[in-house]
Short mmCIF file of C-alpha atoms in Angstrom, two decimals:
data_model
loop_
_atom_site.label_atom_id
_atom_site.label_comp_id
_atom_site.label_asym_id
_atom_site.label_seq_id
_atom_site.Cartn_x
_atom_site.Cartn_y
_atom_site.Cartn_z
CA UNK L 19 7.46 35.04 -35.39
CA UNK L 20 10.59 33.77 -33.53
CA UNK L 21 11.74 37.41 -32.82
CA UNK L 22 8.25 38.37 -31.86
CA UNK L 23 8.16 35.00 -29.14
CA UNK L 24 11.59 36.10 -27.88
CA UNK L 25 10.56 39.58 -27.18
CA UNK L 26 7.81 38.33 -25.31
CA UNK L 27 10.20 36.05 -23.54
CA UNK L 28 12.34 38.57 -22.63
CA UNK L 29 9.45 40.79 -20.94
CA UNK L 30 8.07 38.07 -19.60
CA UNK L 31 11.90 37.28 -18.18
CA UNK L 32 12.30 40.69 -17.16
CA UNK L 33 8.79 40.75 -15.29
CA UNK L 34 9.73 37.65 -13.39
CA UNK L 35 12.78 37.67 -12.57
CA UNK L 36 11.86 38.56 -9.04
CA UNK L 37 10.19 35.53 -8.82
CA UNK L 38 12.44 33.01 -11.25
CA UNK L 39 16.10 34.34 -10.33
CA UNK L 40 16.63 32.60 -6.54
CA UNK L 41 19.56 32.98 -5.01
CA UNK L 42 19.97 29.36 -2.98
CA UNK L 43 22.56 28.41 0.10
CA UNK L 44 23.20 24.90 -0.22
CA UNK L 45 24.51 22.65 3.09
CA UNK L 46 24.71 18.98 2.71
CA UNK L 47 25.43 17.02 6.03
CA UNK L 48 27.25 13.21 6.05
CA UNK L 49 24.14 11.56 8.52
CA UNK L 50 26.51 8.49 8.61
CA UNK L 51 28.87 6.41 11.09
CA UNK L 52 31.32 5.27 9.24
CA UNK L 53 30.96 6.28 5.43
CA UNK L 54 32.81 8.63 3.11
CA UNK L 55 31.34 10.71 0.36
CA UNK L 56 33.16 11.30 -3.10
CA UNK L 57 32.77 15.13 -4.67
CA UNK L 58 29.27 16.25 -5.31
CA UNK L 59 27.61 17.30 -8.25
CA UNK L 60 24.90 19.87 -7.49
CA UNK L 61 22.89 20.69 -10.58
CA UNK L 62 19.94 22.92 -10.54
CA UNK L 63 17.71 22.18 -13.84
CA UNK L 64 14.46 22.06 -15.53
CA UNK L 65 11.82 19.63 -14.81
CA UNK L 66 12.58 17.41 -18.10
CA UNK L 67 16.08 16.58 -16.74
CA UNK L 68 16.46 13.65 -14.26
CA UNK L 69 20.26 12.41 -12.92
CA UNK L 70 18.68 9.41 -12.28
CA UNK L 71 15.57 8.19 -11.65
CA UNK L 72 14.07 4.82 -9.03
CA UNK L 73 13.84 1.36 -11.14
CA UNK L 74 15.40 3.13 -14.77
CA UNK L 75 18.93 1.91 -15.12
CA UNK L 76 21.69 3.93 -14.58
CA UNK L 77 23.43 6.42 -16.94
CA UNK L 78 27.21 5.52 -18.00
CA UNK L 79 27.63 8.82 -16.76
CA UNK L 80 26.08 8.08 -13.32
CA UNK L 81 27.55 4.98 -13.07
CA UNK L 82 31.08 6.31 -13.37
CA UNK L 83 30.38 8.54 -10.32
CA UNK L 84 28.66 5.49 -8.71
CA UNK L 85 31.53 2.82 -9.36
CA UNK L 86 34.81 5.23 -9.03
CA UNK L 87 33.52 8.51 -7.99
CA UNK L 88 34.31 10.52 -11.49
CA UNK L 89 31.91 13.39 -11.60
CA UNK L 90 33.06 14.44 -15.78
CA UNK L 91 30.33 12.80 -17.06
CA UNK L 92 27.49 13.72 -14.44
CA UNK L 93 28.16 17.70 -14.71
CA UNK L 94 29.00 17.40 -18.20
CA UNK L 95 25.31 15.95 -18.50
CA UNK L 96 24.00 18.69 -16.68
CA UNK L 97 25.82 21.24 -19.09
CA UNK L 98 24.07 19.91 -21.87
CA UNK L 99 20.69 20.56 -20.22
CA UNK L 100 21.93 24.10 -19.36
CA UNK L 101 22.26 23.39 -15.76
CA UNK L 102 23.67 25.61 -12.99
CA UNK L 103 26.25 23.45 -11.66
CA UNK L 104 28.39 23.55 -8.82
CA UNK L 105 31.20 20.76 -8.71
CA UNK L 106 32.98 19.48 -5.36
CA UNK L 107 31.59 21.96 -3.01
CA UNK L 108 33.17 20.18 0.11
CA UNK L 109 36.60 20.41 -2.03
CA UNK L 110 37.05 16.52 -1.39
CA UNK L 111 36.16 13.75 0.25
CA UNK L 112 32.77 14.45 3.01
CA UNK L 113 33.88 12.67 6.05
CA UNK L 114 31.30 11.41 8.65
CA UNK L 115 29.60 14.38 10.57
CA UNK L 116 31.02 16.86 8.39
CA UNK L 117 29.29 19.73 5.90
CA UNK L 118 29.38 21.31 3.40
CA UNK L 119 28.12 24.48 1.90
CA UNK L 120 27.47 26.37 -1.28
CA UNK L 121 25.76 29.18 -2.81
CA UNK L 122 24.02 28.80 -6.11
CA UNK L 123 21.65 31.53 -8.41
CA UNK L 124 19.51 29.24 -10.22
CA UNK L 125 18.24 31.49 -12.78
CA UNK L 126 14.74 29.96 -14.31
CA UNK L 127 15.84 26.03 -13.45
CA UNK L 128 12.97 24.97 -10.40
CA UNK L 129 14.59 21.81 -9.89
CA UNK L 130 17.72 20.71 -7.51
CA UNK L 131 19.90 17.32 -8.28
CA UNK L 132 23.39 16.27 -6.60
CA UNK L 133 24.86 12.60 -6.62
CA UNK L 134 28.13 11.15 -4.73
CA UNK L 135 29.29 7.93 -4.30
CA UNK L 136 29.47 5.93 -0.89
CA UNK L 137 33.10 4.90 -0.03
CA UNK L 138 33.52 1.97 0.56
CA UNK L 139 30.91 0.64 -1.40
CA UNK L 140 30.98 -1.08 -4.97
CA UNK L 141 28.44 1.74 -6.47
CA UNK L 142 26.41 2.78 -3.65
CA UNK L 143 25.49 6.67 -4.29
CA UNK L 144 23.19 9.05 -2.84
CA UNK L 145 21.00 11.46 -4.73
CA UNK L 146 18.78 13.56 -5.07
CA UNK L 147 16.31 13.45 -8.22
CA UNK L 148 15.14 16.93 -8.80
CA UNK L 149 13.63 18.23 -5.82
CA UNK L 150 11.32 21.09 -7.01
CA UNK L 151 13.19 23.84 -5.88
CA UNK L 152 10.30 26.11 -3.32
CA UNK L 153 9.48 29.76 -5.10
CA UNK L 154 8.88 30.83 -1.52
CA UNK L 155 12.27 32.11 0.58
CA UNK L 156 12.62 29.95 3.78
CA UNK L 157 14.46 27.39 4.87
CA UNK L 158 13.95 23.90 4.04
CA UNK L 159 15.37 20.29 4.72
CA UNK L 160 15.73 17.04 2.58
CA UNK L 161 16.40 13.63 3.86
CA UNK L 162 18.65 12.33 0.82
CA UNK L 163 18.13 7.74 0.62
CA UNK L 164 21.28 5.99 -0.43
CA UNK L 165 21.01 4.24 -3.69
CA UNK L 166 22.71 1.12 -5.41
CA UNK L 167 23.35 1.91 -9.42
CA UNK L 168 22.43 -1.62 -10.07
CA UNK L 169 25.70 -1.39 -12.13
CA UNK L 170 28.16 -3.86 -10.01
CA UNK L 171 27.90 -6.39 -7.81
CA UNK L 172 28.48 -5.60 -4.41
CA UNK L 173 31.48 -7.89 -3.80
CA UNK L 174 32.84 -5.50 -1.00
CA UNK L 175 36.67 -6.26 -2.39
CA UNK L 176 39.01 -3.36 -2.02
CA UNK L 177 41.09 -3.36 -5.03
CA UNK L 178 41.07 0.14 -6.23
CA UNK L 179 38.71 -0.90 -8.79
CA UNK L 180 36.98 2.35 -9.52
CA UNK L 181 36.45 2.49 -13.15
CA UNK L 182 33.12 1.49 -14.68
CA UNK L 183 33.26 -2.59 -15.19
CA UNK L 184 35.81 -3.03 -12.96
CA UNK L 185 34.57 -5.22 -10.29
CA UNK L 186 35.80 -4.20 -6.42
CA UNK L 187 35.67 -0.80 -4.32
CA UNK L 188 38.27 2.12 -5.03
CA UNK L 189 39.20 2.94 -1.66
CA UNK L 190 38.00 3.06 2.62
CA UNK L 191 39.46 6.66 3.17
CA UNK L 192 38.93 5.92 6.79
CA UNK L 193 42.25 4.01 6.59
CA UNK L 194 39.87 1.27 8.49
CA UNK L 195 38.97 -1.81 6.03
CA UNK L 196 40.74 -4.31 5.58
CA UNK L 197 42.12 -7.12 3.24
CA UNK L 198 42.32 -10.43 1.30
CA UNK L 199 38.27 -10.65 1.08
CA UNK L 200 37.02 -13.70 -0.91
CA UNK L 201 34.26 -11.47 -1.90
CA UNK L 202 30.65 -11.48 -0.87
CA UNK L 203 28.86 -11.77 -4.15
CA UNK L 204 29.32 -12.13 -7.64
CA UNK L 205 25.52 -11.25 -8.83
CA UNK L 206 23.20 -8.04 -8.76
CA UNK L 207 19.69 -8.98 -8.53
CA UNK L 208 18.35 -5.53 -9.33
CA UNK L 209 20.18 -4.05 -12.21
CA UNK L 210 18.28 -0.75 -11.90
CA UNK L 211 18.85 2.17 -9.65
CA UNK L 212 17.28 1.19 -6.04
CA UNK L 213 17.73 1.47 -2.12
CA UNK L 214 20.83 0.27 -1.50
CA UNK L 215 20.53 -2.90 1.11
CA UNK L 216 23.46 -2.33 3.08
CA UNK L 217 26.80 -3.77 3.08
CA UNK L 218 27.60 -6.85 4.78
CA UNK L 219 30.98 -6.94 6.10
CA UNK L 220 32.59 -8.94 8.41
CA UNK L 221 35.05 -8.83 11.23
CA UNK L 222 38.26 -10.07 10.32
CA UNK L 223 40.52 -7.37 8.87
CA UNK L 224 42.88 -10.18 6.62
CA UNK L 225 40.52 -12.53 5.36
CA UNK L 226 36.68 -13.48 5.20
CA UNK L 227 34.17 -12.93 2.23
CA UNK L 228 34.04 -8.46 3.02
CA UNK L 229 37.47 -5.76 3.35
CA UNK L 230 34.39 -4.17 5.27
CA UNK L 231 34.42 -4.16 8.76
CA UNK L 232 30.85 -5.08 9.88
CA UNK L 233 30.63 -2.80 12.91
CA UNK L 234 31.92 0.74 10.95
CA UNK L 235 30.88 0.30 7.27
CA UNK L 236 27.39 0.15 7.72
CA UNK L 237 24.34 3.26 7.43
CA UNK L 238 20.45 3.19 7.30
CA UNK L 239 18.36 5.75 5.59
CA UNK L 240 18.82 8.39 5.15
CA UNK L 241 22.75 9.21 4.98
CA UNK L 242 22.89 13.12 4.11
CA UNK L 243 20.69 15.72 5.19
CA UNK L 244 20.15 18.45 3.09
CA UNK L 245 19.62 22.15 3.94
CA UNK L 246 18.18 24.54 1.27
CA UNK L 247 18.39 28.43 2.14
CA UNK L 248 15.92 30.27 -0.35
CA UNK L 249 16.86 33.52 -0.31
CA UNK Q 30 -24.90 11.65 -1.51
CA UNK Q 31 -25.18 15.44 -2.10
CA UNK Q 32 -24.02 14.92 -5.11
CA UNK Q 33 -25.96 11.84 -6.47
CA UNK Q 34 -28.92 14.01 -5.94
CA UNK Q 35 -27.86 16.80 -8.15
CA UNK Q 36 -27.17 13.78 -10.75
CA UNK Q 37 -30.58 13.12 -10.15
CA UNK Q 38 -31.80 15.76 -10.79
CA UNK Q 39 -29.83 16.38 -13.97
CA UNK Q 40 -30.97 13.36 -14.81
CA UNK Q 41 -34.96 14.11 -14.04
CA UNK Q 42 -34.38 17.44 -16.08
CA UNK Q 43 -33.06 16.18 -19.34
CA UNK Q 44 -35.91 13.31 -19.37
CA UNK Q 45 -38.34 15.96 -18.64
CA UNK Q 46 -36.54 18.10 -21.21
CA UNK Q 47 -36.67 15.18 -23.87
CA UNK Q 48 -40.59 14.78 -22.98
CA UNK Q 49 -41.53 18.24 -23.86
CA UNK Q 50 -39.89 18.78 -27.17
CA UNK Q 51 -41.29 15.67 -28.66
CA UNK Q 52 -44.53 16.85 -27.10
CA UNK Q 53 -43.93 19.90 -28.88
CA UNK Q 54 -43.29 18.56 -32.19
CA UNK Q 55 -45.85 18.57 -34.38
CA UNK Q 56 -44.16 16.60 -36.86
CA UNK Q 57 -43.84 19.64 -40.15
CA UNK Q 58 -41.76 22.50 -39.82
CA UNK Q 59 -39.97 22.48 -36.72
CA UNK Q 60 -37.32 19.88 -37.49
CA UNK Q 61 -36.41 16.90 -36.24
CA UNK Q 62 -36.72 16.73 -32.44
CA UNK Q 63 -33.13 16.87 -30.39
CA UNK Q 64 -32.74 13.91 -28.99
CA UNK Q 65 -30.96 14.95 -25.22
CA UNK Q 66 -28.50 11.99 -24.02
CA UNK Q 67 -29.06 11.17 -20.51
CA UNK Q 68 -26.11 12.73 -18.85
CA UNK Q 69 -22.85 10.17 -18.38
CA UNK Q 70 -22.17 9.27 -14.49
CA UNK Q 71 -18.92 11.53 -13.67
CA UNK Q 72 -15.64 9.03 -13.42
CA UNK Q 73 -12.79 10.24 -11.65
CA UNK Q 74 -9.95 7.55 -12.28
CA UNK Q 75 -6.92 7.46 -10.10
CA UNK Q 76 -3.80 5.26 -11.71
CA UNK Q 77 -1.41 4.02 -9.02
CA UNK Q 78 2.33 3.24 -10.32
CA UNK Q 79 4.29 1.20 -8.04
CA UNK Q 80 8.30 0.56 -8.22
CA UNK Q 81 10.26 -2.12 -6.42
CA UNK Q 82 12.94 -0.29 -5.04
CA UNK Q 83 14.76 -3.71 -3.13
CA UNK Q 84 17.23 -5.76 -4.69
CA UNK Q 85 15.68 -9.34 -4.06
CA UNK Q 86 12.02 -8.80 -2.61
CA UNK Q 87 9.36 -9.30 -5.31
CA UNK Q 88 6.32 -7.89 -4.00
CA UNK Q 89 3.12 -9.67 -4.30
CA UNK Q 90 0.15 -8.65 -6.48
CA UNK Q 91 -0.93 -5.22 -5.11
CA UNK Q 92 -4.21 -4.58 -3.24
CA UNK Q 93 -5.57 -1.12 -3.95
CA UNK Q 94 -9.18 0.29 -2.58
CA UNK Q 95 -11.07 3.58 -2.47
CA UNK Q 96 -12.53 3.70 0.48
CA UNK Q 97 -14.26 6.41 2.87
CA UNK Q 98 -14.41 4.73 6.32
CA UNK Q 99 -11.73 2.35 7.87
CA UNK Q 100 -8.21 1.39 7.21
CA UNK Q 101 -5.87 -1.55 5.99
CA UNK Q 102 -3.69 -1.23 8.77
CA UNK Q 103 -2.97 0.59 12.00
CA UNK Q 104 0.42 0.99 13.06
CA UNK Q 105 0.04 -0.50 17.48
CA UNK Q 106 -2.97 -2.47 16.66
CA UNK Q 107 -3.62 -6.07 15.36
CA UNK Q 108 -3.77 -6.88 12.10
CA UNK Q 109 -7.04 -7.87 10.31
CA UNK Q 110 -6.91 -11.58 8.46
CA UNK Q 111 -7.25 -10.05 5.46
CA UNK Q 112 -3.73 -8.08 5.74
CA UNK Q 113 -3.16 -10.96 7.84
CA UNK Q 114 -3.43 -13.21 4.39
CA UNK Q 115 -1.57 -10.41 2.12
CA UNK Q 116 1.36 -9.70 4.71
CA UNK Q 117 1.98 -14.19 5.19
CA UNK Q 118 1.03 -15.48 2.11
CA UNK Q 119 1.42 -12.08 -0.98
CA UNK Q 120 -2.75 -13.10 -1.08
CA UNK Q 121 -4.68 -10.10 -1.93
CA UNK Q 122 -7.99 -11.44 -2.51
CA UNK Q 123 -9.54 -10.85 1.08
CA UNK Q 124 -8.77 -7.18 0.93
CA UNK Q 125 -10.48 -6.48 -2.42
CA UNK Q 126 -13.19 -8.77 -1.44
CA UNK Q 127 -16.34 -6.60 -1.86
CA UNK Q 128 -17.30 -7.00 2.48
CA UNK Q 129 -13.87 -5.86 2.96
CA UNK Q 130 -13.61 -2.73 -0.02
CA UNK Q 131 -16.33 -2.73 -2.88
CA UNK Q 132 -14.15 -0.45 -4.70
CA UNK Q 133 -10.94 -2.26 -5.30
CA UNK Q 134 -8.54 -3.01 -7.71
CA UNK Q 135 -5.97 -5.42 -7.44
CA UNK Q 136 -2.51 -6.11 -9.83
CA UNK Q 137 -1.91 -8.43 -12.66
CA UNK Q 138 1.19 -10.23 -11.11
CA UNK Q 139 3.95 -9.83 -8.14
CA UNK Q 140 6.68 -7.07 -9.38
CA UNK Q 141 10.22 -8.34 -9.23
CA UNK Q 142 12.76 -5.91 -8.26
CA UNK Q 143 13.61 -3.57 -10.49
CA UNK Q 144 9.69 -4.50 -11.74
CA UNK Q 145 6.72 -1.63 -12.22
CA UNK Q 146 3.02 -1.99 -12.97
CA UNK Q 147 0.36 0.73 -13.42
CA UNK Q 148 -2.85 -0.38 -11.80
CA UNK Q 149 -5.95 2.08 -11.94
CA UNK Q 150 -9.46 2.50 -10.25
CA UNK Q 151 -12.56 4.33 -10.85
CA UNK Q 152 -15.24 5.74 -8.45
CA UNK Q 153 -18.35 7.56 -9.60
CA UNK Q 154 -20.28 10.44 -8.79
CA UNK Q 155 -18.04 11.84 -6.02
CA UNK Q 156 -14.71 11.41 -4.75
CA UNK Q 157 -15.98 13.78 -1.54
CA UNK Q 158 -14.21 12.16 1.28
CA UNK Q 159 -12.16 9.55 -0.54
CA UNK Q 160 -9.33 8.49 0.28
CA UNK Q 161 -7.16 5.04 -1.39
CA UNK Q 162 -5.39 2.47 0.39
CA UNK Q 163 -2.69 -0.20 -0.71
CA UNK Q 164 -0.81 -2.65 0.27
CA UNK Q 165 1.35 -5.64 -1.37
CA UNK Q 166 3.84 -7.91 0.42
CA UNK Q 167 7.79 -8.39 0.63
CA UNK Q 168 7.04 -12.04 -0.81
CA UNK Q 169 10.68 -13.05 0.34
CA UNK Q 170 10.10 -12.23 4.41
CA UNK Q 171 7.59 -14.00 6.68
CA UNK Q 172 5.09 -11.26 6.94
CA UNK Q 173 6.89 -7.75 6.03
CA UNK Q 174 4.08 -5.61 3.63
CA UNK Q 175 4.41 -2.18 2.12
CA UNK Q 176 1.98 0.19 0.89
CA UNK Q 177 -0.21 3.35 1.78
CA UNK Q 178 -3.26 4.06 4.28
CA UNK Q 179 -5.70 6.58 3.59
CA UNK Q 180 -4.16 8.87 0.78
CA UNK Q 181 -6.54 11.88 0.54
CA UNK Q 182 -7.38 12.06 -2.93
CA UNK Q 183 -10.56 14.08 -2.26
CA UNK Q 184 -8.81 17.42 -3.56
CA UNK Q 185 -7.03 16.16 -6.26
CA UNK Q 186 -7.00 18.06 -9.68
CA UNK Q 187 -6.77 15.95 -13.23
CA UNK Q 188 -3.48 15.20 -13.97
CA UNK Q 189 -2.21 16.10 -10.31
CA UNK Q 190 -0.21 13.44 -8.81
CA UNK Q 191 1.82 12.56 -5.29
CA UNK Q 192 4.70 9.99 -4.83
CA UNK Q 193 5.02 8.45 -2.25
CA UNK Q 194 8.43 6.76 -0.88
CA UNK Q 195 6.77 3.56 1.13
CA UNK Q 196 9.09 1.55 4.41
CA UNK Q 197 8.33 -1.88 4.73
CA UNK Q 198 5.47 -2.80 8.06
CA UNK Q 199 5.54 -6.15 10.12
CA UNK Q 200 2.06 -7.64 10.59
CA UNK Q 201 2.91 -9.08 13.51
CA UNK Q 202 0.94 -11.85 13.07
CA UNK Q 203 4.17 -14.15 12.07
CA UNK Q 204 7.12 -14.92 13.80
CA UNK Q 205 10.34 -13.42 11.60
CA UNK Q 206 11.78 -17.28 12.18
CA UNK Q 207 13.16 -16.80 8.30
CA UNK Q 208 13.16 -20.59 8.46
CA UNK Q 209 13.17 -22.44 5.59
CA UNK Q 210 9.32 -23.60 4.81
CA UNK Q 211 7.71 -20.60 6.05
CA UNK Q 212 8.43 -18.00 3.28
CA UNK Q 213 5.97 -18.30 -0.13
CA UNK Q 214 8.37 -16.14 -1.85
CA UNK Q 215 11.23 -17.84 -4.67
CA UNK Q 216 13.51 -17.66 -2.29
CA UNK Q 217 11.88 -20.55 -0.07
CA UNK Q 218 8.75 -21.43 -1.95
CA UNK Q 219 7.07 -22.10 2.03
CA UNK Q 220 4.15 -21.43 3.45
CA UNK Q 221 1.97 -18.67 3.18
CA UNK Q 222 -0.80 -17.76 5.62
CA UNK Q 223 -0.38 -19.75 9.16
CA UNK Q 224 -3.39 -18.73 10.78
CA UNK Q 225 -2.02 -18.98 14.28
CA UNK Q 226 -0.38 -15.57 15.49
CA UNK Q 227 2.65 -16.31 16.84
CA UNK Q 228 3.96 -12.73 17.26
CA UNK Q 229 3.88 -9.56 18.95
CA UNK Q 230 -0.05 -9.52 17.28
CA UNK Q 231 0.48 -5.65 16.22
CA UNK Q 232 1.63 -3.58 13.30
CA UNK Q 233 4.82 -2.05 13.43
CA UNK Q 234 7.69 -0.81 11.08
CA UNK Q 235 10.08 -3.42 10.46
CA UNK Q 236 13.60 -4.35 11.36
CA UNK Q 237 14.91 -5.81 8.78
CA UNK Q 238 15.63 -9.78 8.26
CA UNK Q 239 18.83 -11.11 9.35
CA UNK Q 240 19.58 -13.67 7.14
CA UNK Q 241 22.51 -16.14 6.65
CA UNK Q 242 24.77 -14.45 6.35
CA UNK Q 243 24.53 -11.81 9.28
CA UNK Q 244 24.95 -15.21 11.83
CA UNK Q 245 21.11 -16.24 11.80
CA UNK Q 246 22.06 -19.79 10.74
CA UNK Q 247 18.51 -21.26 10.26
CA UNK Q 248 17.93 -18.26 7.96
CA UNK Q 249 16.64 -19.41 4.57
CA UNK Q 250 17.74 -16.23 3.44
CA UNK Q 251 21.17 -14.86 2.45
CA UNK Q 252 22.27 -11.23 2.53
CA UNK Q 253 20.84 -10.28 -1.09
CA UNK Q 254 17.53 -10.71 0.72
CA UNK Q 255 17.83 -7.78 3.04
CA UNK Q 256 16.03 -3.91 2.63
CA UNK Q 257 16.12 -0.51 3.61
CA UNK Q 258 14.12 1.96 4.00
CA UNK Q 259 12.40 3.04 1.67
CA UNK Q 260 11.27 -0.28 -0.08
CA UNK Q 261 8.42 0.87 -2.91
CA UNK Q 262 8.01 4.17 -4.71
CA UNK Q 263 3.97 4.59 -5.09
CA UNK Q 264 3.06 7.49 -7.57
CA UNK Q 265 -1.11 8.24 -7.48
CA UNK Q 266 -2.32 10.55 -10.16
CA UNK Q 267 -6.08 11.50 -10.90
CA UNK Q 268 -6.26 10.92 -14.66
CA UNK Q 269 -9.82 11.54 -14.86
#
């Protein structure tokens, strides 16, 4: 019986793989002022498997990307779901303005997930949660939201903290923050993922409650744009 | 109203149906007489999931209607006083008044953030033409309200389902003073519905409160208060 099924499977595999086999051309565009974006995870996966998902608490996995930016866990989740993944595709850091591109053949998976974390933010990511993936070649364009984890409170302190439970923000790679914040919080509200609210900042570069700077570190929806080639 | 009139006439046809076999039966060998149900009215159920996607704005107890003519809101004109009651005070009850939208459903309780609930409505007969409306308020802003207008469910399949990524409106029927006394949410525990319109007196996206901490000193609010874009996710699927 489970021979006969995977013979079937493979005809059926071999019939289809016009239609399942897409070749994709990935280009994800930084939308924002003044923010930085960690490495990407792109996964492209079945419809059972969600990075995250709106109002559902955050993975550890997740919220190690979210809070410090370490994509292990995140592609290692998509592994075990047999994911195509495609790790750091802007080979760094995604400065304002820029983009980055990648090529990806997603075998049978229909859906399309990537996360990165907003520097400088506590654990302010952006994501997309499995975008169904069009059978039809064209080209096609995503407005990607950016969320909070729900994980850490947004204190705005930059201390290096990066490591999940360690309160602060890693790093401004803009060189443009500054220091000696009192903090702005101490409490998260919504513990869940959700739209991220903003950062506060303020404008005093050696003191004040934010190392943000109010005019620079600041976005509104949505931060990337995302370009989807199917070929 | 096509429709009704074939259920009518099912309807006429099984009664007529009924009449003639027990006219028929003569009470010895052709059995019992089959006794033919009247046919059920057709439901179609639509269950509407909504998430709080802000970090400090519990939304009030959702409004949802099926309705074929008219609208909750339109974005340039004035509000009606029923949003005007839902978008001030988180009061749903004139928008699923029956003179307002017989078919109506509301929710059990606000949803904190973070917060979901599953509300559902049925229509019968048809859903030719149908469309559902919602809308709940940010219960921590003077009068910001999210939702949906005139979702075409008319073509929906069982089991097929949209989500929808909502932004948060302005009724424009309240000034955004964010002074302390004139928000009914937790975070002020004001007043709801003023009756006197004291704004622009249109709908409109909005822009955001300002709060404390962003230099609006008479702000009841603090910076946990504040939104983006966008503020719910709705998710409508036909269940039946």
């Amino acid at each position: 019986m489970k021979i006969k099924s995977l013979i079937g499977a493979l005809t059926l595999g071999l019939a289809a793989v016009s239609v399942n086999a897409q070749q994709i051309e990935v280009t994800i565009t930084n939308l924002t002022h003044g923010i930085y974006f960690t490495p990407f995870v792109v996964g492209a996966h079945d419809a059972d498997f969600h990075v995250f998902q709106v109002g559902q608490a955050a993975s550890t996995e997740l919220t190690a990307q979210a809070e410090g930016g370490d994509i292990v866990g995140v592609s290692g989740l998509l592994d075990d779901v047999q994911a195509v993944v495609v790790e750091n595709p802007a080979g760094g850091l995604l400065a304002p303005a820029a983009s980055a591109t990648l090529e990806m053949d997603t075998g049978t998976n229909e859906y399309l997930s990537l996360t990165s974390m907003l520097l400088p933010t506590n654990d302010g990511f952006a994501g997309l949660d499995a975008w169904q993936i069009p059978s039809t070649a064209g080209t096609y364009w995503i407005h990607v939201n950016a969320y909070d984890a729900g994980t850490e409170a947004n204190d705005e302190i930059i201390n290096g903290g990066g490591a999940p439970g360690t309160p602060g923000i890693p790093a401004a790679p803009g060189m443009d923050a500054g220091t000696g914040a009192t903090g702005v919080t101490t409490e998260e509200t919504n513990n869940t993922v959700h739209i991220h609210r903003g950062a506060v900042g303020d404008d005093s570069l050696t003191d004040g409650k934010s190392d943000l700077d109010n005019r620079i570190h600041r976005w509104l929806n949505p931060v990337l744009r995302v370009r989807v080639v199917v070929q | 109203m096509k429709l009704f009139n074939k259920h009518f006439l099912i309807t006429m046809i099984a009664m007529i149906s009924i009449g003639s076999q027990l006219t028929g039966c003569d009470g010895s060998s052709s059995g019992t007489p089959e006794v033919v149900p009247p046919p059920l009215p057709v439901a179609f159920t639509f269950e509407v999931e909504v998430i709080n996607l802000t970090n400090f704005q519990p939304l009030s107890p959702v409004a949802l209607i099926a309705h074929r003519e008219g609208n909750i809101w339109t974005v340039g004109e004035s509000s009606s006083d029923e949003l005007e009651l839902l978008a001030e005070g988180g009061d749903n009850s004139l928008i699923i008044s029956s003179n307002f939208a017989p078919l109506n459903a509301s929710g059990e309780a606000p949803i904190g953030p973070a917060g979901r609930e599953t509300i559902s409505i049925t229509v019968f007969d048809s859903i030719d033409g149908l469309y559902l409306s919602s809308a709940t308020m940010l219960v921590n802003t003077n009068d910001a309200f999210t939702g949906f207008n005139r979702l075409d469910v008319s073509g929906f399949e069982v089991g097929q389902s949209q989500a929808l990524m909502t932004p948060a409106y302005d009724a424009g029927t309240e000034a955004n003073s964010e002074a302390e006394g004139t928000i009914p949410g937790p975070a002020d525990g004001g007043e709801g519905l003023n009756v006197a319109r004291d704004d622009v007196d249109f709908v409109s996206l909005h822009n955001g409160v300002v709060t404390s901490d962003f230099g609006l000193t008479s702000s009841i609010l603090n910076e946990s208060h504040r939104f983006d874009n966008p503020v719910a996710k709705i998710i409508v699927t036909r269940v039946e």
